[in-house]
PDB file of C-alpha atoms in Angstrom:
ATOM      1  CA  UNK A 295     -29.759  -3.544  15.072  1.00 43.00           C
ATOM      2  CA  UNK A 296     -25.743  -4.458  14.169  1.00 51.00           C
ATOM      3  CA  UNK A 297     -24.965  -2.912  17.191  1.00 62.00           C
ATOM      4  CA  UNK A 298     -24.910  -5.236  19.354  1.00 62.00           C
ATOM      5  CA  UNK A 299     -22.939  -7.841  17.179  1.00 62.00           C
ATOM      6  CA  UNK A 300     -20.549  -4.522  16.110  1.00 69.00           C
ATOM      7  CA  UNK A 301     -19.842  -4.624  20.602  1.00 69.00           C
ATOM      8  CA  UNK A 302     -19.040  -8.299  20.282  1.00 75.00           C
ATOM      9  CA  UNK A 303     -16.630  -8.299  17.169  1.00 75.00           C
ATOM     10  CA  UNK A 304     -14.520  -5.113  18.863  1.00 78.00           C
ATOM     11  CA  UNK A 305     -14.069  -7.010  22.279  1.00 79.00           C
ATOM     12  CA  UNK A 306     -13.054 -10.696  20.671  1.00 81.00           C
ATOM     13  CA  UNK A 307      -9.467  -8.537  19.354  1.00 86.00           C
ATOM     14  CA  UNK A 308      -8.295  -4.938  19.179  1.00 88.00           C
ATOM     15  CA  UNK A 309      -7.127  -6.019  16.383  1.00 90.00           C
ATOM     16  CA  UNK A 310     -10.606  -5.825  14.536  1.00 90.00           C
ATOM     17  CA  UNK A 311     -11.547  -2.939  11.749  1.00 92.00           C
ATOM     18  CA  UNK A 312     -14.460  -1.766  10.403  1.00 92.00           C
ATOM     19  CA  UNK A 313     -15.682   0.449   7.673  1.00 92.00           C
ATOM     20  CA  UNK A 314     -18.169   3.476   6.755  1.00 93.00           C
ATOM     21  CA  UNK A 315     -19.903   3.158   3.509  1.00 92.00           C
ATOM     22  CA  UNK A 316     -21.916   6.380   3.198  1.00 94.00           C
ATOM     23  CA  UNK A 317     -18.611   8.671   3.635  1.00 95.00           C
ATOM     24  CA  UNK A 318     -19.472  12.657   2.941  1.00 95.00           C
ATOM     25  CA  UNK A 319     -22.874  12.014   2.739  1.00 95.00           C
ATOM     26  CA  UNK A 320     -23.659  12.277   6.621  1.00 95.00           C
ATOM     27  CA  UNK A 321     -22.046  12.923   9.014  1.00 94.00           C
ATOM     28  CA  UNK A 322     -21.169  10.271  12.109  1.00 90.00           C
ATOM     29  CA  UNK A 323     -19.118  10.465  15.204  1.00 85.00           C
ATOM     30  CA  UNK A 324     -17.900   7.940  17.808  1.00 82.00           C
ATOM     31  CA  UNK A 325     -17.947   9.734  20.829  1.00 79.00           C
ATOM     32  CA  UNK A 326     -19.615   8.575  23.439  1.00 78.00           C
ATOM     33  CA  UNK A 327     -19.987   4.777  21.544  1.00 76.00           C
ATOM     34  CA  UNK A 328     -17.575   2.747  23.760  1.00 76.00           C
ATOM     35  CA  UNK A 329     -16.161   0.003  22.568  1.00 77.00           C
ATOM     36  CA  UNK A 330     -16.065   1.575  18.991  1.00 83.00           C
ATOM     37  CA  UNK A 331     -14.941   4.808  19.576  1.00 86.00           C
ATOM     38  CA  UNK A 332     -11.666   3.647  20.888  1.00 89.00           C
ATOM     39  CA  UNK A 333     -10.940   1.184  18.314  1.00 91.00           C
ATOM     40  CA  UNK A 334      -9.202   3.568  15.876  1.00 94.00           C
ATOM     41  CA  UNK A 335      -6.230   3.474  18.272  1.00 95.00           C
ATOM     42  CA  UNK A 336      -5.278  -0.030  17.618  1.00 95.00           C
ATOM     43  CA  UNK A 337      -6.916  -0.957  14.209  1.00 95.00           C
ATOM     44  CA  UNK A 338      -7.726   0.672  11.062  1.00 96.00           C
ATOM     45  CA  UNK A 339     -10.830   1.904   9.981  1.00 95.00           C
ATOM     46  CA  UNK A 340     -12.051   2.863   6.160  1.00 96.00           C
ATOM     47  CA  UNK A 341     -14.032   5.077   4.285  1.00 96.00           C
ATOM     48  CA  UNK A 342     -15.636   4.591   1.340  1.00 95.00           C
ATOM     49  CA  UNK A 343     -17.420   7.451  -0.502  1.00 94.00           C
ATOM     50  CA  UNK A 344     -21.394   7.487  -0.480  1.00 93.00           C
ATOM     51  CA  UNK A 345     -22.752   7.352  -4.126  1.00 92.00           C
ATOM     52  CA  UNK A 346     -25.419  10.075  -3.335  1.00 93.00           C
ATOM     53  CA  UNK A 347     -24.650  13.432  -5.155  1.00 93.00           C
ATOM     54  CA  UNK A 348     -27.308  15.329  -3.193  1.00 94.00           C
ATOM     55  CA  UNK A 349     -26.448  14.642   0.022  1.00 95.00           C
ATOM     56  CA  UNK A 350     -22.615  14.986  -0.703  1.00 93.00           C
ATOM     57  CA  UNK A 351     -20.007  17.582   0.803  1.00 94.00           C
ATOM     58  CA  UNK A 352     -16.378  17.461   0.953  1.00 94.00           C
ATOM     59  CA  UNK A 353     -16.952  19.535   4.254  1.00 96.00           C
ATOM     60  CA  UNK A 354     -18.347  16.405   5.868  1.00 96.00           C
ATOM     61  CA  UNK A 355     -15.660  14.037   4.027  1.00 95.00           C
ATOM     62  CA  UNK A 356     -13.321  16.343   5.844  1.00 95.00           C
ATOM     63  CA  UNK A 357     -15.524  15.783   9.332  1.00 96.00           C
ATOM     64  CA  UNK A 358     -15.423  11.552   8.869  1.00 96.00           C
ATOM     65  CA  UNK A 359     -11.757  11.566   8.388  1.00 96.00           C
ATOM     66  CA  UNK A 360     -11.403  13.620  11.435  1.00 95.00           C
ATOM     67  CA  UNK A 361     -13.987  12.396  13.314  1.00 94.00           C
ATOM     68  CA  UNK A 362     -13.408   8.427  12.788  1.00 95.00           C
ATOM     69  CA  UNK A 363      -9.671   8.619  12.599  1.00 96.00           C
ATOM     70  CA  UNK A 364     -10.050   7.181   9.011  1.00 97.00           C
ATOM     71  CA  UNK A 365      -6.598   5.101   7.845  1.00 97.00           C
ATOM     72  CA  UNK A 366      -7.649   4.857   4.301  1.00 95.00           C
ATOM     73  CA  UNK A 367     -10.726   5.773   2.279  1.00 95.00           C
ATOM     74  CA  UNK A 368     -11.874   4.723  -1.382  1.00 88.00           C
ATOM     75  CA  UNK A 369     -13.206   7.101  -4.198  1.00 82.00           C
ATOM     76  CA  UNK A 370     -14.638   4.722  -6.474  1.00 80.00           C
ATOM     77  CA  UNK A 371     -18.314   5.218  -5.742  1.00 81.00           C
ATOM     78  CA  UNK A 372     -17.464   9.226  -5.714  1.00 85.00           C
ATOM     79  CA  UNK A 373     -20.425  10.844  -6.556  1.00 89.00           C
ATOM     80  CA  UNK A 374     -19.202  14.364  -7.684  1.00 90.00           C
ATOM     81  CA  UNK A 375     -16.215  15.183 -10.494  1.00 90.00           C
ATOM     82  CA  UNK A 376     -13.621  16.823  -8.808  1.00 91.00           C
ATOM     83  CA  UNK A 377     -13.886  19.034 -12.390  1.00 93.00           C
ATOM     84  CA  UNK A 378     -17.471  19.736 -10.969  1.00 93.00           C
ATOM     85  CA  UNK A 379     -16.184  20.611  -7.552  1.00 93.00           C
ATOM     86  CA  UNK A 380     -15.539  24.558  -6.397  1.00 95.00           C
ATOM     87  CA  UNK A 381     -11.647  25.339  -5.168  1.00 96.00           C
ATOM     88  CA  UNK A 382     -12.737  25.614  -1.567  1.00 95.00           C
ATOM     89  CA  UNK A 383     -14.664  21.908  -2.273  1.00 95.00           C
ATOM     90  CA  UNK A 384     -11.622  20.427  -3.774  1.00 95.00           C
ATOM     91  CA  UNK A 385      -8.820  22.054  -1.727  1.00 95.00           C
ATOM     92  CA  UNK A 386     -10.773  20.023   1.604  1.00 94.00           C
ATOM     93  CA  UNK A 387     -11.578  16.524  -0.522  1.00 94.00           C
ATOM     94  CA  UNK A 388      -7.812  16.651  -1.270  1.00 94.00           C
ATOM     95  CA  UNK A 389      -7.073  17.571   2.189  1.00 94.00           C
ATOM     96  CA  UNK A 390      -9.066  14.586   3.740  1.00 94.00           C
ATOM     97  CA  UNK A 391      -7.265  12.068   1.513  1.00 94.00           C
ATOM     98  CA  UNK A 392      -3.729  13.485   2.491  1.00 93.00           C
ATOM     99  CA  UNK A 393      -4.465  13.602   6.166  1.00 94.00           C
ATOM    100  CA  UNK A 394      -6.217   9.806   6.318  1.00 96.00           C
ATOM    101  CA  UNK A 395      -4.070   7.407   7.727  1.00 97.00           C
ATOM    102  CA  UNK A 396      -0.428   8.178   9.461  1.00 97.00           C
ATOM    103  CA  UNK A 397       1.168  11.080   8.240  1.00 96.00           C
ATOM    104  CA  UNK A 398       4.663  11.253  10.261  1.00 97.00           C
ATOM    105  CA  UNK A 399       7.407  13.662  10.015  1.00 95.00           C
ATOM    106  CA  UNK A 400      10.622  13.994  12.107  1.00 95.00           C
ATOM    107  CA  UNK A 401      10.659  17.636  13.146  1.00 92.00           C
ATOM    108  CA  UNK A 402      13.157  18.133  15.653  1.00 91.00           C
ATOM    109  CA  UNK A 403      16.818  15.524  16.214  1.00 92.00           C
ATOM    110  CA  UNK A 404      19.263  16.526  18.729  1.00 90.00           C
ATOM    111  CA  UNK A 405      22.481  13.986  19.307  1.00 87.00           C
ATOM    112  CA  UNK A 406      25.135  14.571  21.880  1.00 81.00           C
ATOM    113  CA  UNK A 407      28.710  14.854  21.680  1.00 80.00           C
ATOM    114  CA  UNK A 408      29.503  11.583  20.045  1.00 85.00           C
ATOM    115  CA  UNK A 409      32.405   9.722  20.035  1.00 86.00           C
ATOM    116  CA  UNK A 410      33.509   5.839  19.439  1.00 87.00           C
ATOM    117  CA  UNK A 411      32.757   3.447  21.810  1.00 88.00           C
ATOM    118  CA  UNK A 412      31.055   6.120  24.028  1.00 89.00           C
ATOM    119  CA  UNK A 413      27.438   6.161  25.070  1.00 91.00           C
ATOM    120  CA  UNK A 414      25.549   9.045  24.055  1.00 90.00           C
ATOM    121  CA  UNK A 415      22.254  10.633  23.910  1.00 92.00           C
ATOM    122  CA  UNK A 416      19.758  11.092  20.615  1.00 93.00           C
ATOM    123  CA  UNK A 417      16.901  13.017  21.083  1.00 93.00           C
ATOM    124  CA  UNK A 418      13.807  12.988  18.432  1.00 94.00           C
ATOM    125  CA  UNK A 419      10.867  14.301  18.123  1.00 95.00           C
ATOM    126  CA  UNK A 420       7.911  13.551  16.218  1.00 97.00           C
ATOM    127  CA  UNK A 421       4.620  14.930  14.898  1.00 96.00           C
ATOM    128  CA  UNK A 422       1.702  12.764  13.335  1.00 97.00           C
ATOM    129  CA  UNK A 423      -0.460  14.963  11.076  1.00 96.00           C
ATOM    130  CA  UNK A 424      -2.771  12.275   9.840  1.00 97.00           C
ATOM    131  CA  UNK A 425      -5.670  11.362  11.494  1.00 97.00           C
ATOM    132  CA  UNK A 426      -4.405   7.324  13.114  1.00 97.00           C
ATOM    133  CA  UNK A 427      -1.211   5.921  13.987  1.00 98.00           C
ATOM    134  CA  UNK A 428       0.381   3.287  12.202  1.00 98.00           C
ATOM    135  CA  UNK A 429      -0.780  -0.049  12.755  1.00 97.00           C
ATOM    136  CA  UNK A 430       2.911  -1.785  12.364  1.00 96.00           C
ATOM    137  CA  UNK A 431       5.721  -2.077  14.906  1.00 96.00           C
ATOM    138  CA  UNK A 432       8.523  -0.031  12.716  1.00 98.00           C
ATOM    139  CA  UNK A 433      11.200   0.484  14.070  1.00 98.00           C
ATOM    140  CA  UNK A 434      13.682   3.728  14.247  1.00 98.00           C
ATOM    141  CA  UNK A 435      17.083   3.791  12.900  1.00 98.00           C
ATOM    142  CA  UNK A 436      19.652   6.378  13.526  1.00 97.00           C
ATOM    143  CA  UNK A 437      21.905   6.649  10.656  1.00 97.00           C
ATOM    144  CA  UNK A 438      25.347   8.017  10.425  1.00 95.00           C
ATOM    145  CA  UNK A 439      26.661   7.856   6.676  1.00 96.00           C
ATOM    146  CA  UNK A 440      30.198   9.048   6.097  1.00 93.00           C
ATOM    147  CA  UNK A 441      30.362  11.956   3.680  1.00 82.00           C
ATOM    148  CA  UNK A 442      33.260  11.616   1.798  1.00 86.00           C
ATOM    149  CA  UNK A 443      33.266   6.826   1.351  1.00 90.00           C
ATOM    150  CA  UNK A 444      29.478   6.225   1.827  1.00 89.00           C
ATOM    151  CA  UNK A 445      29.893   3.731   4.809  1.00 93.00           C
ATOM    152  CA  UNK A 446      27.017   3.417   6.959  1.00 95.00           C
ATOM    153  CA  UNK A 447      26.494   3.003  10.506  1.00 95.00           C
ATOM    154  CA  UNK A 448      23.029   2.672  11.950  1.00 97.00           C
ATOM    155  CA  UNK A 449      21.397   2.240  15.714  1.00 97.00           C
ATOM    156  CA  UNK A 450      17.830   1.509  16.292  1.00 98.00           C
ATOM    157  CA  UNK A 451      16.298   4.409  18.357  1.00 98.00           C
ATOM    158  CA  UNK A 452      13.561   4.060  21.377  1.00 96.00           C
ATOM    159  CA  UNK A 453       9.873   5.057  20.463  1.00 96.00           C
ATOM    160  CA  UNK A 454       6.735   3.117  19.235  1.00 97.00           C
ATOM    161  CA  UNK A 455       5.187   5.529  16.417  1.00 98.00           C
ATOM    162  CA  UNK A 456       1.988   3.472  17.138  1.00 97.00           C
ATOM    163  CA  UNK A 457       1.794   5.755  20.074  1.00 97.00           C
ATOM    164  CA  UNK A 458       1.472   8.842  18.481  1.00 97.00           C
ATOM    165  CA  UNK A 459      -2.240   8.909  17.731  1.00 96.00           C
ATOM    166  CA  UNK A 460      -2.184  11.841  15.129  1.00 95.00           C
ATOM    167  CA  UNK A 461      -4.314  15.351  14.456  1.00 93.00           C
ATOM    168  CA  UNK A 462      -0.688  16.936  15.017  1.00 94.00           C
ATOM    169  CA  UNK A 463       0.381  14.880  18.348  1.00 96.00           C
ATOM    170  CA  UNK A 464       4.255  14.918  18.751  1.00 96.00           C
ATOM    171  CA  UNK A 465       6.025  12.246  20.913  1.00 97.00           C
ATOM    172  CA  UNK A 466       9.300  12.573  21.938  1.00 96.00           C
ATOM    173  CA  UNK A 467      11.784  10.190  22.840  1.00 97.00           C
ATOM    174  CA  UNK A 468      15.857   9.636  24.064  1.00 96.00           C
ATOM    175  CA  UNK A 469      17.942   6.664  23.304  1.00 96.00           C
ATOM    176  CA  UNK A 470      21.321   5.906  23.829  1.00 96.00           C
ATOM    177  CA  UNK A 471      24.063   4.903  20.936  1.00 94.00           C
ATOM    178  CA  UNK A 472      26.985   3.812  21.166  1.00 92.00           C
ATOM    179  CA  UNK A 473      29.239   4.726  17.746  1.00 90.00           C
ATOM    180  CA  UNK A 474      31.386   1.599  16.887  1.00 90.00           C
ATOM    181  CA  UNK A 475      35.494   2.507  17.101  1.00 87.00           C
ATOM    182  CA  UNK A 476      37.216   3.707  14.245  1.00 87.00           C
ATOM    183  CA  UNK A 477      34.430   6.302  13.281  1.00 90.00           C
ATOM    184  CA  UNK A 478      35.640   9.743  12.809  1.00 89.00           C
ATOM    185  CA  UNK A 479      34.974  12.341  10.598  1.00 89.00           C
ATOM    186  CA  UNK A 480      31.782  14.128   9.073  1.00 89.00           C
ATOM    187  CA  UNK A 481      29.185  11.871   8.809  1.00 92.00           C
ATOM    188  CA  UNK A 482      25.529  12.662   6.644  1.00 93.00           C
ATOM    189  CA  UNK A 483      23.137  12.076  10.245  1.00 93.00           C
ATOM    190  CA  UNK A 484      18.903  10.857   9.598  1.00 95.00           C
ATOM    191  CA  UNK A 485      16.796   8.396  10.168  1.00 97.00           C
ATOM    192  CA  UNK A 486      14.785   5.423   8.635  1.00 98.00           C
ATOM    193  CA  UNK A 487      11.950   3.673   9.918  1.00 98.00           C
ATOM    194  CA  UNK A 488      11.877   0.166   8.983  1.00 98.00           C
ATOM    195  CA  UNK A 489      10.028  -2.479   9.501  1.00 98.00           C
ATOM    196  CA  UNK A 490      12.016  -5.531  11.617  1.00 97.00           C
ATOM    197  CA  UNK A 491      10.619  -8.328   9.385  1.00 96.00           C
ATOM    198  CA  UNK A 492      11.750  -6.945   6.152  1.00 96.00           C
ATOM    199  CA  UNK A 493       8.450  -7.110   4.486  1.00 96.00           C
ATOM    200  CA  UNK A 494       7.384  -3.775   4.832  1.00 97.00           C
ATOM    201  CA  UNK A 495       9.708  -0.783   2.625  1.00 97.00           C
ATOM    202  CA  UNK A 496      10.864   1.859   4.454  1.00 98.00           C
ATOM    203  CA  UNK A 497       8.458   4.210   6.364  1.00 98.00           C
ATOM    204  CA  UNK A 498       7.743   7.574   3.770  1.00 96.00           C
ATOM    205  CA  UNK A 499       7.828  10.274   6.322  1.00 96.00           C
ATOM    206  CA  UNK A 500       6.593  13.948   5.487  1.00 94.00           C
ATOM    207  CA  UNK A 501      10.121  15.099   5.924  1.00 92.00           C
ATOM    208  CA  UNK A 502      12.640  16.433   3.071  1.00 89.00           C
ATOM    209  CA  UNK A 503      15.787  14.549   2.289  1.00 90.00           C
ATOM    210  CA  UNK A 504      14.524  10.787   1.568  1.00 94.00           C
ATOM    211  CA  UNK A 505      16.960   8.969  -0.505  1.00 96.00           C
ATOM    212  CA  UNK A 506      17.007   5.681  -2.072  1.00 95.00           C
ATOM    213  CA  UNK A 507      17.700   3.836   1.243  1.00 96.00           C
ATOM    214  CA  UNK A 508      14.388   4.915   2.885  1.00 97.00           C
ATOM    215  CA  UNK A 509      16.818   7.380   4.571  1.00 97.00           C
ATOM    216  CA  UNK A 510      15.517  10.545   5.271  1.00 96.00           C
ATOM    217  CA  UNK A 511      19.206  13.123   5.638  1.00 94.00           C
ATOM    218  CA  UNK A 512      18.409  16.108   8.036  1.00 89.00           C
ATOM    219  CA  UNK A 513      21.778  17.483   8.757  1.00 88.00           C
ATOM    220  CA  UNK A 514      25.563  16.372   9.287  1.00 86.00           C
ATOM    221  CA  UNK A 515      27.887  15.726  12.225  1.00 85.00           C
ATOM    222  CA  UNK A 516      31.778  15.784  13.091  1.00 77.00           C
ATOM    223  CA  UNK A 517      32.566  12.922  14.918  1.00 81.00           C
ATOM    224  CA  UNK A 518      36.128  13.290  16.461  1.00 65.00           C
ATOM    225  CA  UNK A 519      35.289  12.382  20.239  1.00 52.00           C
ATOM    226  CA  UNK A 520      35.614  16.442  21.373  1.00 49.00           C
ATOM    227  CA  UNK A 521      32.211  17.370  19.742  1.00 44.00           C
ATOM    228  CA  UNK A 522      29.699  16.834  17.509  1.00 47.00           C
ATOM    229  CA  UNK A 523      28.102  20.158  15.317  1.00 46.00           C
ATOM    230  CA  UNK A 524      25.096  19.482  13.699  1.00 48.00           C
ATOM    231  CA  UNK A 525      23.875  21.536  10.485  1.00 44.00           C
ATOM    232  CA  UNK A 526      20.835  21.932   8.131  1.00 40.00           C
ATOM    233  CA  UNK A 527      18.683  20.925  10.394  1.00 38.00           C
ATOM    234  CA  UNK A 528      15.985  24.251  10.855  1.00 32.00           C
ATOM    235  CA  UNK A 529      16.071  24.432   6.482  1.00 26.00           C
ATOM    236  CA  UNK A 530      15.999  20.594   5.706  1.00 28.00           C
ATOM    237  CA  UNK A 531      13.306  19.147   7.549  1.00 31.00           C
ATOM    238  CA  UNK A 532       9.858  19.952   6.837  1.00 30.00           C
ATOM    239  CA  UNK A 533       7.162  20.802   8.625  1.00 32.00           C
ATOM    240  CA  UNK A 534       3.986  20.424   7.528  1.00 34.00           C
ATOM    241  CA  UNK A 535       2.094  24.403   8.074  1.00 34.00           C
ATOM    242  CA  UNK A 536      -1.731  23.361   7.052  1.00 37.00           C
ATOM    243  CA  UNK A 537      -2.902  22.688  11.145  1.00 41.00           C
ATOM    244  CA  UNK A 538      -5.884  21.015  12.475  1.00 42.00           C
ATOM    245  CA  UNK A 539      -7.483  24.067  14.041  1.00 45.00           C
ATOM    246  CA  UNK A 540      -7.286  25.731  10.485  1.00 45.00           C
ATOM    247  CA  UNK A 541      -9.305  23.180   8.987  1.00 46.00           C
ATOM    248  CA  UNK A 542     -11.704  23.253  12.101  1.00 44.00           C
ATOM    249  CA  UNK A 543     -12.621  27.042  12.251  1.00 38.00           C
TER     250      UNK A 543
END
């Protein structure tokens, strides 16, 4: 009977939410339930925990974060102890809490030959292992910290992470920098994601080497204007191993 009303809301903005109150205790998909099924991509939607301890499985708490792209869900009508649940049970309610919402890491940065005043070219790559995209436009920061004083240059990179939808999608994208002159030397080399009006704190990405900046280090450089090496990259970042397909035998 809401559905037609539910049509109505989702058209006025795709800015508009919605939530699932009966989470793990049936199971619900979008597909083929246009406008609704799209509206994940642009606006959060919640789960919140059925209270029924008969009809609950963390198996199908697992399917609704999947299956609705949940952002967020809330355990305080959970019906079952996670005490009372088996290892397999708990290992997929944990599971479906980590991979609700955004779940970025930085898995592969690649910078050209760099050199002051001189244009070059930063490659990134990106994977989203939750199960939606941000909702916020953050932006990326290339960061070039020198090793030995601690001085800090930083160049905002192209790519909207509200693009990369998640369930493991990776985005890739190539900016240009130019280094300011008078940088030489070895520089520390990440990124942060920030948000432009300074309300938000840095972006926590599922990627080693965060620091108290918001700046997640992956590697070093030698700036000297003849070339740049790069370093640590394959054992510093992470990469998250637990994949979609198997969760989804």
């Amino acid at each position: 009977a809401l559905r037609p009303y539910m049509d109505s809301w989702f058209e006025l903005s795709p800015r508009v939410g919605w939530r699932f109150d009966y989470g793990g205790c049936m199971e619900l998909t979008l597909d083929g339930n246009p406008p609704i099924e799209h509206q994940w991509k642009t606006a959060p939607m919640v789960i919140e925990w059925g209270p029924n301890p008969a009809a609950w499985s963390s198996q199908t708490a697992w399917n609704n974060v999947r299956d609705l792209h949940a952002s967020a869900v809330s355990s305080g009508n959970h019906p079952v102890k996670y005490a009372d649940m088996t290892q397999a049970d708990q290992a997929l309610f944990v599971e479906a809490i980590k991979r609700s919402g955004y779940r970025y890491s930085l898995t592969s940065l690649t910078v050209d030959d760099l050199a002051a005043e001189q244009s070059a070219t930063v490659s990134t790559t990106w994977t989203n292992a939750g199960s939606a995209p941000t909702y916020e436009s953050w932006r990326v920061d290339l960061v070039l910290r020198k090793a030995d004083t601690g001085t800090e240059w930083s160049a905002p990179l192209t790519g909207d992470l509200r693009s990369n939808l998640g369930r493991d999608s990776t985005a890739t994208w190539s900016s240009q920098v130019t280094p300011p002159a008078g940088m030489s030397g070895w520089y520390d080399v990440g990124v942060r994601v920030v948000d432009p009006r300074g309300y938000l704190p840095p972006m926590r990405l599922a990627t080693a080497g965060r620091d108290t900046t918001g700046t997640h280090f992956i590697g070093t450089a030698h700036v000297d204007g003849r070339n740049t090496t790069m370093t640590g990259m394959t054992t510093t970042v992470t990469v998250l191993t637990t994949r979609w397909a198997e969760l989804n035998p």
